[in-house]
Amino acid sequence: MTAAALPGVKDDKTIIVFSGDFDKVMAAFVIANGALAMGKKVTMFFTFWGLNAIRKPQRTGIRKKLLETMFEWMMPRGSRNLKLSNMNMLGIGTKLMRKIMADKNITSLEELIAGAQAQGVRILACQMSMDAMGLRREELLDGVETVGVGTFLGASEEGNMTLFI
Amino acid sequence: MTAAALPGVKDDKTIIVFSGDFDKVMAAFVIANGALAMGKKVTMFFTFWGLNAIRKPQRTGIRKKLLETMFEWMMPRGSRNLKLSNMNMLGIGTKLMRKIMADKNITSLEELIAGAQAQGVRILACQMSMDAMGLRREELLDGVETVGVGTFLGASEEGNMTLFI
Amino acid sequence: MTAAALPGVKDDKTIIVFSGDFDKVMAAFVIANGALAMGKKVTMFFTFWGLNAIRKPQRTGIRKKLLETMFEWMMPRGSRNLKLSNMNMLGIGTKLMRKIMADKNITSLEELIAGAQAQGVRILACQMSMDAMGLRREELLDGVETVGVGTFLGASEEGNMTLFI
């Protein structure tokens, strides 16, 4: 009998992904995949820099105001452009880390994202942060729900673990 | 019937605010306000750099030792002086982000802090961090309780969500 | 009667230490020691940069591949070599902070680590991160268990607080 089957015990997992650093987003998806594999329901709420991890890699050509364009232009588009939080060294550190991981057969960030999606992760994007950063729904991966903080809090209420990454 | 009314179910929210970055403090108060609006009890525990977010903006003229004065002098005094964790660009990025947010009618950090206080948030300041950073009680916002880590842990025990931001 | 004695109430604490910054690792061990002193079971899961906090200070002379050696060489070996996340100022800020803490009789990071160990903290090291960073079991403090993310998630399932630091 699993914990979920006991009355009054909630064991969903909720992960706020605030950071857009390669290593932190990697950690978020490793935890998400692990929990999903254990049969838990996982909700990920992407906000601020974390939104960059779920951007589509291609330019969308959407017309925006100047200030919005500046942020959009400077922020990484998608998981392949994220950088290490430490020892990035103009991108060399991140490339080396990815190479070491590939050499050791560690699942790549892109595989982890696809794996979480295949296992039914729920991906939420913070509407307020999207407004602040000038990001539109069509610039984010398919299947993402744009929501307010209340939706994330509601999901968290069904769980016993909420992380801020 | 709310979850809080069920025996054995605790749903307070506790947020450790370790960071003094504008964006992270903003996220902390957005979550706090959301939970308060849902009728939850919210405790925020400010420690290390997070203490800068609840400093009074004016100088207090308290006499301190040299080392304490150095840290105090270099750290931002209050929410209006916090900087973005990314793309601060000597302050320009933070100013742009604040401008974009105002243009989009996103609640400002100062309004979020006032809103949380009006909704009854409990604000704790870590005594140990205050000692380490040379901050005194009278330099922090009115209504703040200076406590040890045990008080925060006790508050967390009544909840189902504790974030480290 | 403690909360742990009530059926269905779990109150272990789990702390993911992702960061290798002096101040964040310090916060992690302050919280761990506080919870242990309250009689709670505490598990700390060290991953990515956090692993540096539980490295042995001495070189081990293990032969490694070139890329692994680069990361190992650039990363701090043990708690005494960690730096502040802010105002490190080429190491001066960290030294000043340690001096202020010692002057105010604040427990040092090394004493906190020893205290947590004496109180029975369980220390886990993330095998995947060790592989990515080229760290071997014998380079970490004695008593550390090298595990996968599933072991950490299992420990977290017995608790009501999981932090990502």
XYZ file of C-alpha atoms in Angstrom:
495
model
C 0.000 0.000 0.000
C 1.528 3.292 -1.061
C 1.449 6.480 0.982
C -0.912 7.967 -1.598
C -3.476 5.307 -0.786
C -3.613 6.313 2.880
C -6.354 8.820 3.670
C -5.034 12.316 4.359
C -1.566 11.690 2.965
C -0.622 13.729 -0.068
C 2.632 13.061 -1.847
C 2.688 15.084 -5.056
C 5.905 17.002 -5.784
C 6.043 20.639 -6.861
C 9.173 22.330 -8.171
C 9.479 26.072 -8.702
C 12.156 26.618 -11.336
C 13.242 30.227 -10.824
C 16.815 29.799 -12.041
C 17.826 29.556 -15.664
C 21.272 28.136 -14.896
C 22.099 24.902 -16.721
C 23.125 23.041 -13.569
C 20.089 24.097 -11.536
C 17.619 23.299 -14.322
C 19.386 19.951 -14.705
C 18.924 19.280 -10.967
C 15.238 20.200 -11.233
C 14.628 17.725 -14.035
C 16.683 14.945 -12.410
C 14.483 15.251 -9.302
C 11.321 15.482 -11.424
C 12.216 12.362 -13.417
C 13.109 10.463 -10.240
C 9.789 11.308 -8.589
C 7.818 10.512 -11.747
C 9.565 7.124 -11.969
C 8.393 6.464 -8.384
C 4.826 7.081 -9.531
C 4.454 10.557 -8.026
C 2.594 13.411 -9.672
C 5.022 16.246 -10.451
C 4.225 19.872 -11.238
C 6.956 22.273 -12.360
C 6.294 26.006 -12.168
C 8.701 28.041 -14.318
C 9.161 31.659 -13.326
C 11.659 34.470 -14.057
C 14.935 33.123 -15.540
C 13.589 29.571 -15.351
C 11.298 30.421 -18.259
C 14.342 30.425 -20.531
C 14.611 26.653 -20.050
C 11.213 26.094 -21.679
C 11.600 28.553 -24.562
C 11.483 27.238 -28.086
C 14.940 27.505 -29.667
C 13.788 29.243 -32.839
C 12.947 32.953 -33.155
C 9.228 33.564 -33.480
C 9.342 36.969 -35.160
C 6.674 38.343 -32.818
C 6.663 42.157 -32.812
C 7.387 43.584 -29.385
C 8.140 46.863 -27.714
C 11.800 47.924 -27.534
C 12.349 47.120 -23.834
C 10.797 43.682 -24.190
C 12.975 42.956 -27.203
C 16.118 43.856 -25.246
C 15.444 41.305 -22.511
C 14.315 38.675 -25.007
C 17.408 39.195 -27.118
C 19.819 38.860 -24.194
C 18.199 35.848 -22.540
C 18.997 32.286 -23.659
C 16.450 30.656 -25.952
C 15.860 27.135 -24.661
C 17.734 24.494 -22.701
C 20.641 24.212 -25.165
C 21.680 27.790 -24.467
C 21.686 27.697 -20.655
C 24.982 28.260 -18.839
C 26.529 26.869 -15.652
C 25.966 28.971 -12.507
C 29.661 28.566 -11.677
C 32.793 28.165 -13.782
C 30.975 28.972 -17.012
C 34.140 30.674 -18.252
C 32.540 32.346 -21.282
C 30.754 29.114 -22.115
C 33.777 26.802 -22.067
C 32.911 25.353 -18.631
C 29.370 24.556 -19.718
C 30.599 22.846 -22.896
C 33.152 20.819 -20.916
C 30.508 19.795 -18.370
C 28.192 18.654 -21.160
C 31.046 16.706 -22.754
C 32.018 14.997 -19.470
C 28.362 14.098 -18.878
C 28.010 12.631 -22.377
C 31.252 10.654 -21.939
C 29.876 9.150 -18.703
C 26.499 8.362 -20.262
C 24.681 10.797 -17.971
C 21.249 11.641 -19.395
C 21.374 15.031 -21.124
C 19.158 17.943 -20.061
C 17.200 17.659 -23.298
C 16.585 13.939 -22.690
C 15.521 14.697 -19.115
C 12.992 17.292 -20.313
C 11.610 14.856 -22.908
C 11.557 12.086 -20.298
C 9.616 14.197 -17.812
C 7.116 15.124 -20.515
C 6.748 11.471 -21.562
C 6.096 10.533 -17.915
C 3.351 13.137 -17.642
C 4.955 16.063 -15.809
C 2.701 19.128 -15.611
C 4.544 22.244 -16.761
C 3.267 25.656 -15.653
C 4.645 29.028 -16.764
C 4.229 32.092 -14.550
C 2.165 34.659 -16.459
C 3.482 37.579 -14.388
C 7.106 36.713 -15.161
C 6.273 36.248 -18.834
C 4.862 39.785 -18.835
C 7.915 41.140 -17.010
C 10.281 39.488 -19.472
C 8.267 40.110 -22.602
C 7.705 36.433 -23.373
C 4.575 35.202 -25.184
C 2.837 31.830 -24.943
C 3.867 30.826 -28.474
C 7.554 31.239 -27.561
C 7.316 28.454 -24.963
C 7.307 24.680 -25.511
C 4.018 23.106 -26.540
C 1.923 21.752 -23.687
C 2.937 24.455 -21.208
C 0.076 26.064 -19.235
C 0.387 29.781 -18.481
C -0.972 30.425 -15.004
C -0.881 32.677 -11.956
C 0.801 31.888 -8.658
C -2.522 30.598 -7.280
C -2.492 27.617 -9.635
C 0.985 26.639 -8.484
C -0.031 27.038 -4.829
C -3.090 24.864 -5.431
C -0.916 22.116 -6.915
C 1.524 22.402 -4.020
C -1.352 21.873 -1.571
C -1.657 18.291 -2.849
C 1.943 17.485 -2.053
C 4.553 16.953 0.630
C 7.522 18.513 -1.176
C 7.833 21.930 -2.776
C 11.267 23.039 -3.927
C 12.457 26.500 -4.978
C 15.304 26.040 -7.422
C -14.294 22.345 4.711
C -10.716 23.473 4.284
C -7.663 21.268 4.626
C -6.776 23.114 7.836
C -10.011 21.902 9.395
C -9.058 18.252 8.901
C -7.343 16.741 11.930
C -3.642 16.219 11.414
C -3.384 18.375 8.314
C -1.214 21.460 8.622
C -1.026 23.936 5.786
C 0.928 26.979 6.950
C 3.621 28.256 4.577
C 7.161 29.155 5.640
C 9.625 30.987 3.420
C 13.305 31.382 4.221
C 14.533 34.493 2.409
C 18.299 34.019 2.223
C 18.836 35.973 -0.993
C 18.859 39.734 -1.235
C 18.408 39.777 -5.014
C 15.501 41.896 -6.243
C 13.994 39.142 -8.361
C 14.218 36.458 -5.679
C 12.778 38.701 -2.955
C 10.020 39.630 -5.412
C 9.264 35.913 -5.962
C 9.171 35.348 -2.195
C 6.602 38.091 -1.664
C 4.479 37.073 -4.676
C 4.207 33.574 -3.188
C 3.566 34.970 0.303
C 0.785 37.267 -0.937
C -0.781 34.447 -2.953
C -0.842 32.104 0.035
C -2.152 34.821 2.359
C -4.948 35.582 -0.124
C -5.878 31.874 0.034
C -6.250 32.214 3.800
C -2.993 30.478 4.740
C -0.747 31.547 7.591
C 2.633 32.674 6.221
C 5.920 33.083 8.083
C 8.952 34.622 6.380
C 12.379 34.106 7.946
C 14.964 36.595 6.661
C 18.581 35.536 6.964
C 21.956 36.622 5.518
C 21.518 38.822 2.403
C 17.749 38.568 2.690
C 17.943 40.867 5.699
C 18.739 43.719 3.314
C 15.183 43.505 1.977
C 13.731 44.414 5.373
C 16.184 47.169 6.272
C 14.861 50.658 6.767
C 16.032 52.904 3.929
C 17.389 55.669 6.155
C 20.729 55.599 7.954
C 20.353 55.112 11.690
C 23.661 56.567 12.816
C 24.283 53.686 15.188
C 27.943 53.475 16.187
C 29.520 50.202 15.161
C 32.888 48.571 14.949
C 34.895 49.092 11.768
C 34.287 45.645 10.234
C 30.552 45.862 10.864
C 30.416 49.286 9.267
C 32.126 47.986 6.125
C 29.512 45.302 5.519
C 26.662 47.646 6.435
C 27.969 50.319 4.103
C 28.291 48.002 1.127
C 24.979 46.199 1.518
C 21.743 47.639 0.081
C 19.497 49.422 2.542
C 15.953 48.250 1.898
C 13.913 46.853 -0.978
C 14.413 49.870 -3.257
C 18.144 49.207 -3.437
C 18.064 45.511 -4.293
C 19.496 44.388 -7.634
C 18.577 41.672 -10.126
C 20.467 38.369 -9.721
C 21.071 38.350 -13.486
C 21.507 41.074 -16.094
C 21.784 43.795 -13.467
C 24.268 45.585 -15.770
C 25.440 48.119 -13.177
C 21.833 48.739 -12.147
C 20.414 49.431 -15.606
C 18.810 45.983 -15.908
C 17.085 46.343 -12.543
C 15.755 49.802 -13.466
C 14.481 48.484 -16.824
C 12.800 45.519 -15.133
C 11.076 47.823 -12.659
C 9.947 50.066 -15.513
C 8.564 47.167 -17.582
C 6.740 45.861 -14.500
C 5.212 49.286 -13.809
C 4.165 49.639 -17.471
C 2.372 46.274 -17.247
C 0.705 47.131 -13.939
C 2.582 44.389 -12.094
C 2.479 45.025 -8.340
C 5.780 46.564 -7.204
C 7.993 44.911 -4.589
C 7.180 47.684 -2.109
C 3.436 47.155 -2.636
C 3.910 43.399 -2.216
C 5.714 43.909 1.105
C 2.995 46.291 2.333
C 0.322 43.865 1.085
C 1.857 40.930 2.939
C 2.068 43.000 6.115
C -1.564 44.135 5.736
C -2.613 40.486 5.320
C -0.827 39.509 8.523
C 2.417 37.893 7.396
C 4.769 37.075 10.251
C 8.260 38.413 9.585
C 11.216 36.912 11.442
C 14.825 38.092 11.270
C 17.681 35.691 11.995
C 19.608 36.980 15.017
C 22.775 35.088 14.095
C 22.883 36.631 10.614
C 22.219 40.076 12.062
C 25.241 39.607 14.318
C 27.372 38.385 11.412
C 26.403 41.361 9.267
C 26.451 43.958 11.991
C 22.747 44.796 11.730
C 20.727 45.958 14.757
C 17.001 45.561 15.450
C 16.303 49.268 14.961
C 17.684 49.121 11.407
C 14.944 46.683 10.354
C 11.307 47.402 9.493
C 8.908 47.815 12.404
C 7.048 44.664 13.407
C 9.941 42.322 12.633
C 10.749 39.709 15.311
C 14.415 38.845 15.848
C 14.683 35.134 16.547
C 16.905 32.056 16.403
C 16.604 29.224 13.907
C 14.473 27.246 16.387
C 11.596 29.726 16.090
C 11.590 29.375 12.318
C 11.726 25.569 12.599
C 8.811 25.625 15.026
C 6.717 27.675 12.588
C 7.669 25.336 9.736
C 6.410 22.377 11.788
C 2.866 23.733 11.407
C 3.055 23.756 7.632
C 3.266 21.701 4.470
C 5.533 24.010 2.463
C 8.914 25.460 3.417
C 10.886 27.239 0.722
C 14.534 28.334 0.740
C 14.843 31.337 -1.543
C 3.707 12.956 22.697
C 5.721 14.177 19.757
C 4.357 14.722 16.274
C 6.383 11.738 15.092
C 4.389 9.511 17.420
C 1.081 10.433 15.790
C 0.045 8.010 13.061
C 0.469 9.439 9.585
C 2.580 12.408 10.658
C 6.126 12.435 9.345
C 8.532 15.138 10.424
C 11.989 14.264 9.144
C 13.916 17.068 7.453
C 15.732 16.740 4.140
C 18.150 19.319 2.782
C 19.521 19.282 -0.757
C 22.827 21.146 -0.715
C 23.377 22.135 -4.345
C 25.380 25.284 -3.645
C 29.017 25.336 -2.630
C 28.916 28.921 -1.382
C 30.195 29.406 2.164
C 27.105 31.314 3.317
C 24.594 28.870 1.835
C 26.396 25.799 3.188
C 26.534 27.583 6.556
C 22.748 28.150 6.404
C 22.208 24.480 5.543
C 24.168 23.279 8.566
C 22.592 25.841 10.940
C 19.155 24.515 9.964
C 20.362 20.893 10.185
C 21.826 21.406 13.664
C 18.675 23.189 14.839
C 16.427 20.383 13.633
C 18.707 17.696 15.077
C 18.670 19.509 18.445
C 14.842 19.337 18.315
C 15.105 15.564 17.935
C 14.300 15.414 14.228
C 15.955 13.059 11.775
C 17.933 15.043 9.195
C 19.215 13.888 5.806
C 21.495 16.102 3.722
C 21.910 15.319 0.023
C 25.005 16.966 -1.482
C 24.953 17.489 -5.220
C 26.885 19.551 -7.813
C 28.873 22.395 -6.150
C 27.607 21.344 -2.738
C 29.909 18.312 -2.959
C 32.864 20.651 -2.448
C 31.693 21.235 1.129
C 32.202 17.567 2.003
C 35.516 17.054 0.224
C 38.536 16.110 2.266
C 40.988 19.010 2.356
C 44.036 16.979 1.322
C 44.866 15.897 -2.237
C 44.325 12.206 -2.794
C 46.637 11.697 -5.758
C 44.026 9.675 -7.615
C 44.804 9.449 -11.328
C 42.065 10.960 -13.462
C 41.376 11.964 -16.999
C 42.387 15.471 -18.073
C 38.897 17.013 -18.073
C 38.109 15.619 -14.642
C 41.364 16.959 -13.282
C 40.539 20.453 -14.562
C 37.268 20.627 -12.658
C 38.765 19.042 -9.566
C 41.690 21.451 -9.587
C 39.510 24.547 -9.880
C 36.912 23.584 -7.304
C 37.431 24.226 -3.576
C 38.567 21.256 -1.500
C 36.469 21.213 1.651
C 34.565 23.668 3.822
C 37.596 25.858 4.632
C 37.957 26.827 0.981
C 34.348 27.830 0.275
C 33.639 31.458 -0.657
C 30.759 33.843 0.032
C 28.082 34.010 -2.693
C 28.191 37.824 -2.472
C 30.932 40.309 -1.620
C 33.657 37.669 -1.720
C 36.026 40.331 -3.092
C 38.783 37.895 -4.097
C 38.442 36.126 -0.758
C 38.695 39.180 1.504
C 34.947 39.321 2.179
C 34.852 35.657 3.172
C 37.826 36.107 5.507
C 36.205 39.183 7.092
C 32.899 37.358 7.542
C 34.670 34.440 9.236
C 36.532 36.873 11.491
C 33.347 38.757 12.482
C 31.622 35.439 13.213
C 34.511 34.262 15.382
C 34.556 37.608 17.245
C 30.835 37.207 18.020
C 31.243 33.580 19.097
C 29.114 32.305 16.221
C 29.710 28.589 15.681
C 32.074 28.079 12.747
C 31.097 26.077 9.666
C 33.563 23.354 10.623
C 32.061 23.099 14.127
C 28.558 22.979 12.604
C 29.553 20.094 10.323
C 31.131 18.210 13.244
C 28.067 18.996 15.389
C 25.660 17.663 12.787
C 27.735 14.500 12.445
C 27.855 14.044 16.236
C 24.069 14.417 16.366
C 23.616 11.709 13.750
C 22.921 13.586 10.511
C 22.769 11.319 7.476
C 24.982 12.635 4.676
C 24.326 11.521 1.109
C 26.435 12.382 -1.946
C 24.879 12.389 -5.416
C 26.658 9.762 -7.530
C 25.664 11.424 -10.818
C 27.185 14.764 -9.775
C 30.327 13.023 -8.552
C 30.686 11.467 -12.003
C 30.065 14.814 -13.711
C 32.661 16.548 -11.557
C 35.203 13.768 -11.518
C 35.020 13.205 -7.752
C 35.614 9.770 -6.190
C 34.240 8.342 -2.960
C 37.613 8.487 -1.215
C 37.824 12.247 -1.792
C 34.743 12.835 0.381
C 34.471 12.884 4.175
C 34.229 9.516 5.911
C 30.705 8.323 6.630
C 29.215 9.804 3.469
C 26.934 7.488 1.452
C 27.079 7.767 -2.340
C 23.567 7.346 -3.721
C 21.196 8.099 -6.574
C 18.372 10.633 -6.501
C 15.913 7.874 -5.564
C 17.531 7.424 -2.145
C 17.166 11.145 -1.414
C 13.534 11.076 -2.595
C 12.832 8.100 -0.364
C 14.236 9.944 2.664
C 12.221 13.036 1.779
C 9.040 10.927 1.748
C 9.402 10.481 5.515
C 9.449 14.211 6.141
C 7.506 17.454 6.107
C 10.318 19.766 5.001
C 12.629 19.460 1.998
C 14.864 22.412 1.184
C 16.885 23.088 -1.965
C 19.862 25.223 -0.975
